[in-house]
Amino acid sequence: MGPVSLLPKYQQVNPWKGDLAKMTHLQAGLSPETIEKARLELNENPDILHQDIQQVRDMIITRPDIGFLRTDDAFILRFLRARKFHQADAFRLLAQYFQYRQLNLDMFKNFKADDPGIKRALIDGFPGVLENRDHYGRKILLLFAANWDQSRNSFTDILRAILLSLEVLIEDPELQINGFLLIIDWSNFSFKQASKLTPSILRLAIEGLQDSFPARFGGVHFVNQPWYIHALYTLIKPFLKDKTRKRIFLHGNNLNSLHQLIHPEFLPSEFGGTLPPYDMGTWARTLLGPDYSDENDYTHTSYNAMHVKHTSSNLERECSPKPMKRSQSVVEAGTLKHEEKGENENTQPLLALD
């Protein structure tokens, strides 16, 4: 029996180093640490990688009702990684990916960043994507829920923008292996806004993200959620897989529990991190390039504040969401707090997640 490494898995030395013949072109560009992580955590074996892919491809004939529009090696590999190389599960996910698109054709018409609906959502920060990855190599996505101006963005367009962003990000094989984190900031998310989250559109999002996309989500973190978000979570919980439920953490305004799972050096200052406040236009500029513009719907202050255009009706103005800051979260300084030691010893999610 060889020596046992005391380093975390992601820092252990790759035992295949120097044996590059085992690395197929499908693993080209991956770091030795990531290749080892794929072997240990995902059961990825370069010796039989092509056989695994072909066995999934051979299952396509069993679903003649689905149009499998892409079946190349690199594409199928991401589904195998998402299901830890369980071939039947990977094929099921592949089938659901294309079936979801067949059943929701309108969502995927003009499915690109310059589509007007997707572009508006991206410009408004749906989603935010942090530039740096966390200590496990995971990409961190942000959603500032109160920035949802329902007169400007439909929920469907926000979902389309999230799915398109994931399509772009999942092209990176490192992220296929290391995965993603999602932080949803519910600060100032009104009851009126929450009332638009109907069971049908929530189920559409769950089906699109949990059941039909080859991404590994290491955690979904709720911050500053009001009571009615707890209630919504209870409603959608039956549609969530047990594995998903165990990865949803409801932190309230407690930064300690968030920081135990995501280190502060990887978080913007809105979440008590050491990074600068998040600029909502960062990811939109990445995807849109020269097509990026803040449009004329908002005026900007020195804080890049977004102001909804003046409405003629006082009632509409009172019911509309408050102006949101594009360059930072809607969390005001001091809203999120560190618990004093002993004040709350339990760092588990606020709701029991089985």
mmCIF file of N, CA and C in Angstrom, residues 22-80:
data_model
loop_
_atom_site.group_PDB
_atom_site.id
_atom_site.type_symbol
_atom_site.label_atom_id
_atom_site.label_comp_id
_atom_site.label_asym_id
_atom_site.label_seq_id
_atom_site.Cartn_x
_atom_site.Cartn_y
_atom_site.Cartn_z
ATOM 1 N N LYS A 22 -1.918 8.427 -21.495
ATOM 2 C CA LYS A 22 -3.251 8.087 -21.011
ATOM 3 C C LYS A 22 -4.236 9.242 -21.180
ATOM 4 N N MET A 23 -3.746 10.435 -21.375
ATOM 5 C CA MET A 23 -4.606 11.602 -21.488
ATOM 6 C C MET A 23 -5.081 11.758 -22.929
ATOM 7 N N THR A 24 -6.352 11.598 -23.136
ATOM 8 C CA THR A 24 -6.889 11.746 -24.478
ATOM 9 C C THR A 24 -6.996 13.225 -24.819
ATOM 10 N N HIS A 25 -7.290 13.514 -26.086
ATOM 11 C CA HIS A 25 -7.447 14.902 -26.504
ATOM 12 C C HIS A 25 -8.618 15.555 -25.789
ATOM 13 N N LEU A 26 -9.550 14.741 -25.287
ATOM 14 C CA LEU A 26 -10.700 15.297 -24.574
ATOM 15 C C LEU A 26 -10.320 15.850 -23.211
ATOM 16 N N GLN A 27 -9.154 15.491 -22.717
ATOM 17 C CA GLN A 27 -8.683 16.023 -21.442
ATOM 18 C C GLN A 27 -7.588 17.066 -21.621
ATOM 19 N N ALA A 28 -7.290 17.397 -22.862
ATOM 20 C CA ALA A 28 -6.255 18.394 -23.137
ATOM 21 C C ALA A 28 -6.647 19.730 -22.512
ATOM 22 N N GLY A 29 -5.691 20.383 -21.887
ATOM 23 C CA GLY A 29 -5.947 21.677 -21.264
ATOM 24 C C GLY A 29 -6.336 21.599 -19.811
ATOM 25 N N LEU A 30 -6.708 20.411 -19.333
ATOM 26 C CA LEU A 30 -7.046 20.261 -17.927
ATOM 27 C C LEU A 30 -5.778 20.225 -17.083
ATOM 28 N N SER A 31 -5.844 20.808 -15.906
ATOM 29 C CA SER A 31 -4.698 20.744 -15.003
ATOM 30 C C SER A 31 -4.572 19.326 -14.460
ATOM 31 N N PRO A 32 -3.365 18.922 -14.071
ATOM 32 C CA PRO A 32 -3.206 17.588 -13.465
ATOM 33 C C PRO A 32 -4.118 17.387 -12.258
ATOM 34 N N GLU A 33 -4.310 18.458 -11.461
ATOM 35 C CA GLU A 33 -5.177 18.352 -10.280
ATOM 36 C C GLU A 33 -6.617 18.075 -10.679
ATOM 37 N N THR A 34 -7.059 18.725 -11.756
ATOM 38 C CA THR A 34 -8.439 18.529 -12.193
ATOM 39 C C THR A 34 -8.639 17.138 -12.781
ATOM 40 N N ILE A 35 -7.646 16.631 -13.500
ATOM 41 C CA ILE A 35 -7.725 15.272 -14.044
ATOM 42 C C ILE A 35 -7.825 14.259 -12.908
ATOM 43 N N GLU A 36 -7.048 14.473 -11.871
ATOM 44 C CA GLU A 36 -7.106 13.576 -10.719
ATOM 45 C C GLU A 36 -8.449 13.693 -10.001
ATOM 46 N N LYS A 37 -8.951 14.902 -9.899
ATOM 47 C CA LYS A 37 -10.262 15.101 -9.276
ATOM 48 C C LYS A 37 -11.342 14.380 -10.070
ATOM 49 N N ALA A 38 -11.275 14.455 -11.399
ATOM 50 C CA ALA A 38 -12.250 13.771 -12.244
ATOM 51 C C ALA A 38 -12.173 12.257 -12.038
ATOM 52 N N ARG A 39 -10.971 11.749 -11.852
ATOM 53 C CA ARG A 39 -10.815 10.303 -11.627
ATOM 54 C C ARG A 39 -11.405 9.890 -10.288
ATOM 55 N N LEU A 40 -11.084 10.649 -9.226
ATOM 56 C CA LEU A 40 -11.505 10.272 -7.884
ATOM 57 C C LEU A 40 -12.986 10.527 -7.627
ATOM 58 N N GLU A 41 -13.496 11.667 -8.103
ATOM 59 C CA GLU A 41 -14.863 12.068 -7.763
ATOM 60 C C GLU A 41 -15.884 11.715 -8.830
ATOM 61 N N LEU A 42 -15.447 11.645 -10.088
ATOM 62 C CA LEU A 42 -16.400 11.422 -11.175
ATOM 63 C C LEU A 42 -16.211 10.071 -11.858
ATOM 64 N N ASN A 43 -15.243 9.305 -11.430
ATOM 65 C CA ASN A 43 -14.962 7.989 -12.034
ATOM 66 C C ASN A 43 -14.529 8.097 -13.493
ATOM 67 N N GLU A 44 -13.849 9.196 -13.841
ATOM 68 C CA GLU A 44 -13.408 9.398 -15.217
ATOM 69 C C GLU A 44 -12.103 8.639 -15.451
ATOM 70 N N ASN A 45 -12.109 7.776 -16.450
ATOM 71 C CA ASN A 45 -10.951 6.937 -16.764
ATOM 72 C C ASN A 45 -10.542 7.193 -18.207
ATOM 73 N N PRO A 46 -9.363 7.786 -18.439
ATOM 74 C CA PRO A 46 -8.969 8.114 -19.810
ATOM 75 C C PRO A 46 -8.807 6.884 -20.698
ATOM 76 N N ASP A 47 -8.554 5.722 -20.070
ATOM 77 C CA ASP A 47 -8.369 4.507 -20.862
ATOM 78 C C ASP A 47 -9.644 4.075 -21.577
ATOM 79 N N ILE A 48 -10.805 4.375 -20.975
ATOM 80 C CA ILE A 48 -12.071 3.915 -21.563
ATOM 81 C C ILE A 48 -13.018 5.076 -21.860
ATOM 82 N N LEU A 49 -12.449 6.280 -21.950
ATOM 83 C CA LEU A 49 -13.286 7.466 -22.148
ATOM 84 C C LEU A 49 -14.098 7.366 -23.432
ATOM 85 N N HIS A 50 -13.454 6.974 -24.498
ATOM 86 C CA HIS A 50 -14.162 6.904 -25.779
ATOM 87 C C HIS A 50 -15.216 5.802 -25.774
ATOM 88 N N GLN A 51 -14.950 4.698 -25.081
ATOM 89 C CA GLN A 51 -15.962 3.650 -24.971
ATOM 90 C C GLN A 51 -17.182 4.131 -24.185
ATOM 91 N N ASP A 52 -16.934 4.860 -23.086
ATOM 92 C CA ASP A 52 -18.044 5.409 -22.297
ATOM 93 C C ASP A 52 -18.921 6.314 -23.159
ATOM 94 N N ILE A 53 -18.276 7.170 -23.922
ATOM 95 C CA ILE A 53 -19.007 8.106 -24.774
ATOM 96 C C ILE A 53 -19.813 7.350 -25.830
ATOM 97 N N GLN A 54 -19.208 6.349 -26.433
ATOM 98 C CA GLN A 54 -19.892 5.604 -27.480
ATOM 99 C C GLN A 54 -21.090 4.827 -26.923
ATOM 100 N N GLN A 55 -20.980 4.324 -25.722
ATOM 101 C CA GLN A 55 -22.095 3.589 -25.136
ATOM 102 C C GLN A 55 -23.287 4.509 -24.882
ATOM 103 N N VAL A 56 -23.028 5.751 -24.497
ATOM 104 C CA VAL A 56 -24.124 6.722 -24.356
ATOM 105 C C VAL A 56 -24.709 7.034 -25.733
ATOM 106 N N ARG A 57 -23.848 7.225 -26.719
ATOM 107 C CA ARG A 57 -24.306 7.528 -28.067
ATOM 108 C C ARG A 57 -25.170 6.386 -28.628
ATOM 109 N N ASP A 58 -24.811 5.165 -28.298
ATOM 110 C CA ASP A 58 -25.568 4.013 -28.802
ATOM 111 C C ASP A 58 -26.990 3.950 -28.255
ATOM 112 N N MET A 59 -27.237 4.635 -27.133
ATOM 113 C CA MET A 59 -28.569 4.615 -26.529
ATOM 114 C C MET A 59 -29.551 5.543 -27.244
ATOM 115 N N ILE A 60 -29.054 6.431 -28.101
ATOM 116 C CA ILE A 60 -29.909 7.414 -28.758
ATOM 117 C C ILE A 60 -31.030 6.744 -29.538
ATOM 118 N N ILE A 61 -30.761 5.571 -30.090
ATOM 119 C CA ILE A 61 -31.753 4.865 -30.898
ATOM 120 C C ILE A 61 -32.997 4.498 -30.089
ATOM 121 N N THR A 62 -32.855 4.472 -28.765
ATOM 122 C CA THR A 62 -33.991 4.106 -27.915
ATOM 123 C C THR A 62 -34.988 5.240 -27.740
ATOM 124 N N ARG A 63 -34.624 6.442 -28.186
ATOM 125 C CA ARG A 63 -35.525 7.594 -28.051
ATOM 126 C C ARG A 63 -35.723 8.275 -29.405
ATOM 127 N N PRO A 64 -36.445 7.619 -30.325
ATOM 128 C CA PRO A 64 -36.672 8.217 -31.650
ATOM 129 C C PRO A 64 -37.571 9.444 -31.613
ATOM 130 N N ASP A 65 -38.226 9.680 -30.465
ATOM 131 C CA ASP A 65 -39.116 10.836 -30.326
ATOM 132 C C ASP A 65 -38.355 12.130 -30.079
ATOM 133 N N ILE A 66 -37.060 12.024 -29.836
ATOM 134 C CA ILE A 66 -36.257 13.212 -29.506
ATOM 135 C C ILE A 66 -35.246 13.467 -30.611
ATOM 136 N N GLY A 67 -35.125 14.729 -30.977
ATOM 137 C CA GLY A 67 -34.099 15.110 -31.940
ATOM 138 C C GLY A 67 -32.810 15.456 -31.225
ATOM 139 N N PHE A 68 -31.832 14.566 -31.312
ATOM 140 C CA PHE A 68 -30.538 14.810 -30.679
ATOM 141 C C PHE A 68 -29.691 15.610 -31.666
ATOM 142 N N LEU A 69 -29.646 16.925 -31.461
ATOM 143 C CA LEU A 69 -29.059 17.825 -32.452
ATOM 144 C C LEU A 69 -27.536 17.886 -32.369
ATOM 145 N N ARG A 70 -26.984 17.361 -31.286
ATOM 146 C CA ARG A 70 -25.519 17.357 -31.162
ATOM 147 C C ARG A 70 -25.099 16.101 -30.415
ATOM 148 N N THR A 71 -24.195 15.333 -30.996
ATOM 149 C CA THR A 71 -23.791 14.067 -30.372
ATOM 150 C C THR A 71 -22.278 13.841 -30.471
ATOM 151 N N ASP A 72 -21.501 14.905 -30.612
ATOM 152 C CA ASP A 72 -20.057 14.732 -30.703
ATOM 153 C C ASP A 72 -19.482 14.347 -29.340
ATOM 154 N N ASP A 73 -18.249 13.851 -29.354
ATOM 155 C CA ASP A 73 -17.616 13.337 -28.138
ATOM 156 C C ASP A 73 -17.588 14.362 -27.009
ATOM 157 N N ALA A 74 -17.124 15.574 -27.322
ATOM 158 C CA ALA A 74 -16.967 16.595 -26.282
ATOM 159 C C ALA A 74 -18.307 16.948 -25.649
ATOM 160 N N PHE A 75 -19.369 16.940 -26.460
ATOM 161 C CA PHE A 75 -20.695 17.289 -25.944
ATOM 162 C C PHE A 75 -21.210 16.193 -25.016
ATOM 163 N N ILE A 76 -21.120 14.943 -25.433
ATOM 164 C CA ILE A 76 -21.603 13.842 -24.593
ATOM 165 C C ILE A 76 -20.786 13.737 -23.309
ATOM 166 N N LEU A 77 -19.497 14.062 -23.385
ATOM 167 C CA LEU A 77 -18.635 13.952 -22.214
ATOM 168 C C LEU A 77 -19.131 14.809 -21.057
ATOM 169 N N ARG A 78 -19.658 15.995 -21.343
ATOM 170 C CA ARG A 78 -20.120 16.859 -20.249
ATOM 171 C C ARG A 78 -21.300 16.232 -19.496
ATOM 172 N N PHE A 79 -22.109 15.426 -20.203
ATOM 173 C CA PHE A 79 -23.232 14.754 -19.541
ATOM 174 C C PHE A 79 -22.733 13.585 -18.688
ATOM 175 N N LEU A 80 -21.715 12.885 -19.160
ATOM 176 C CA LEU A 80 -21.103 11.832 -18.352
ATOM 177 C C LEU A 80 -20.500 12.415 -17.084
#
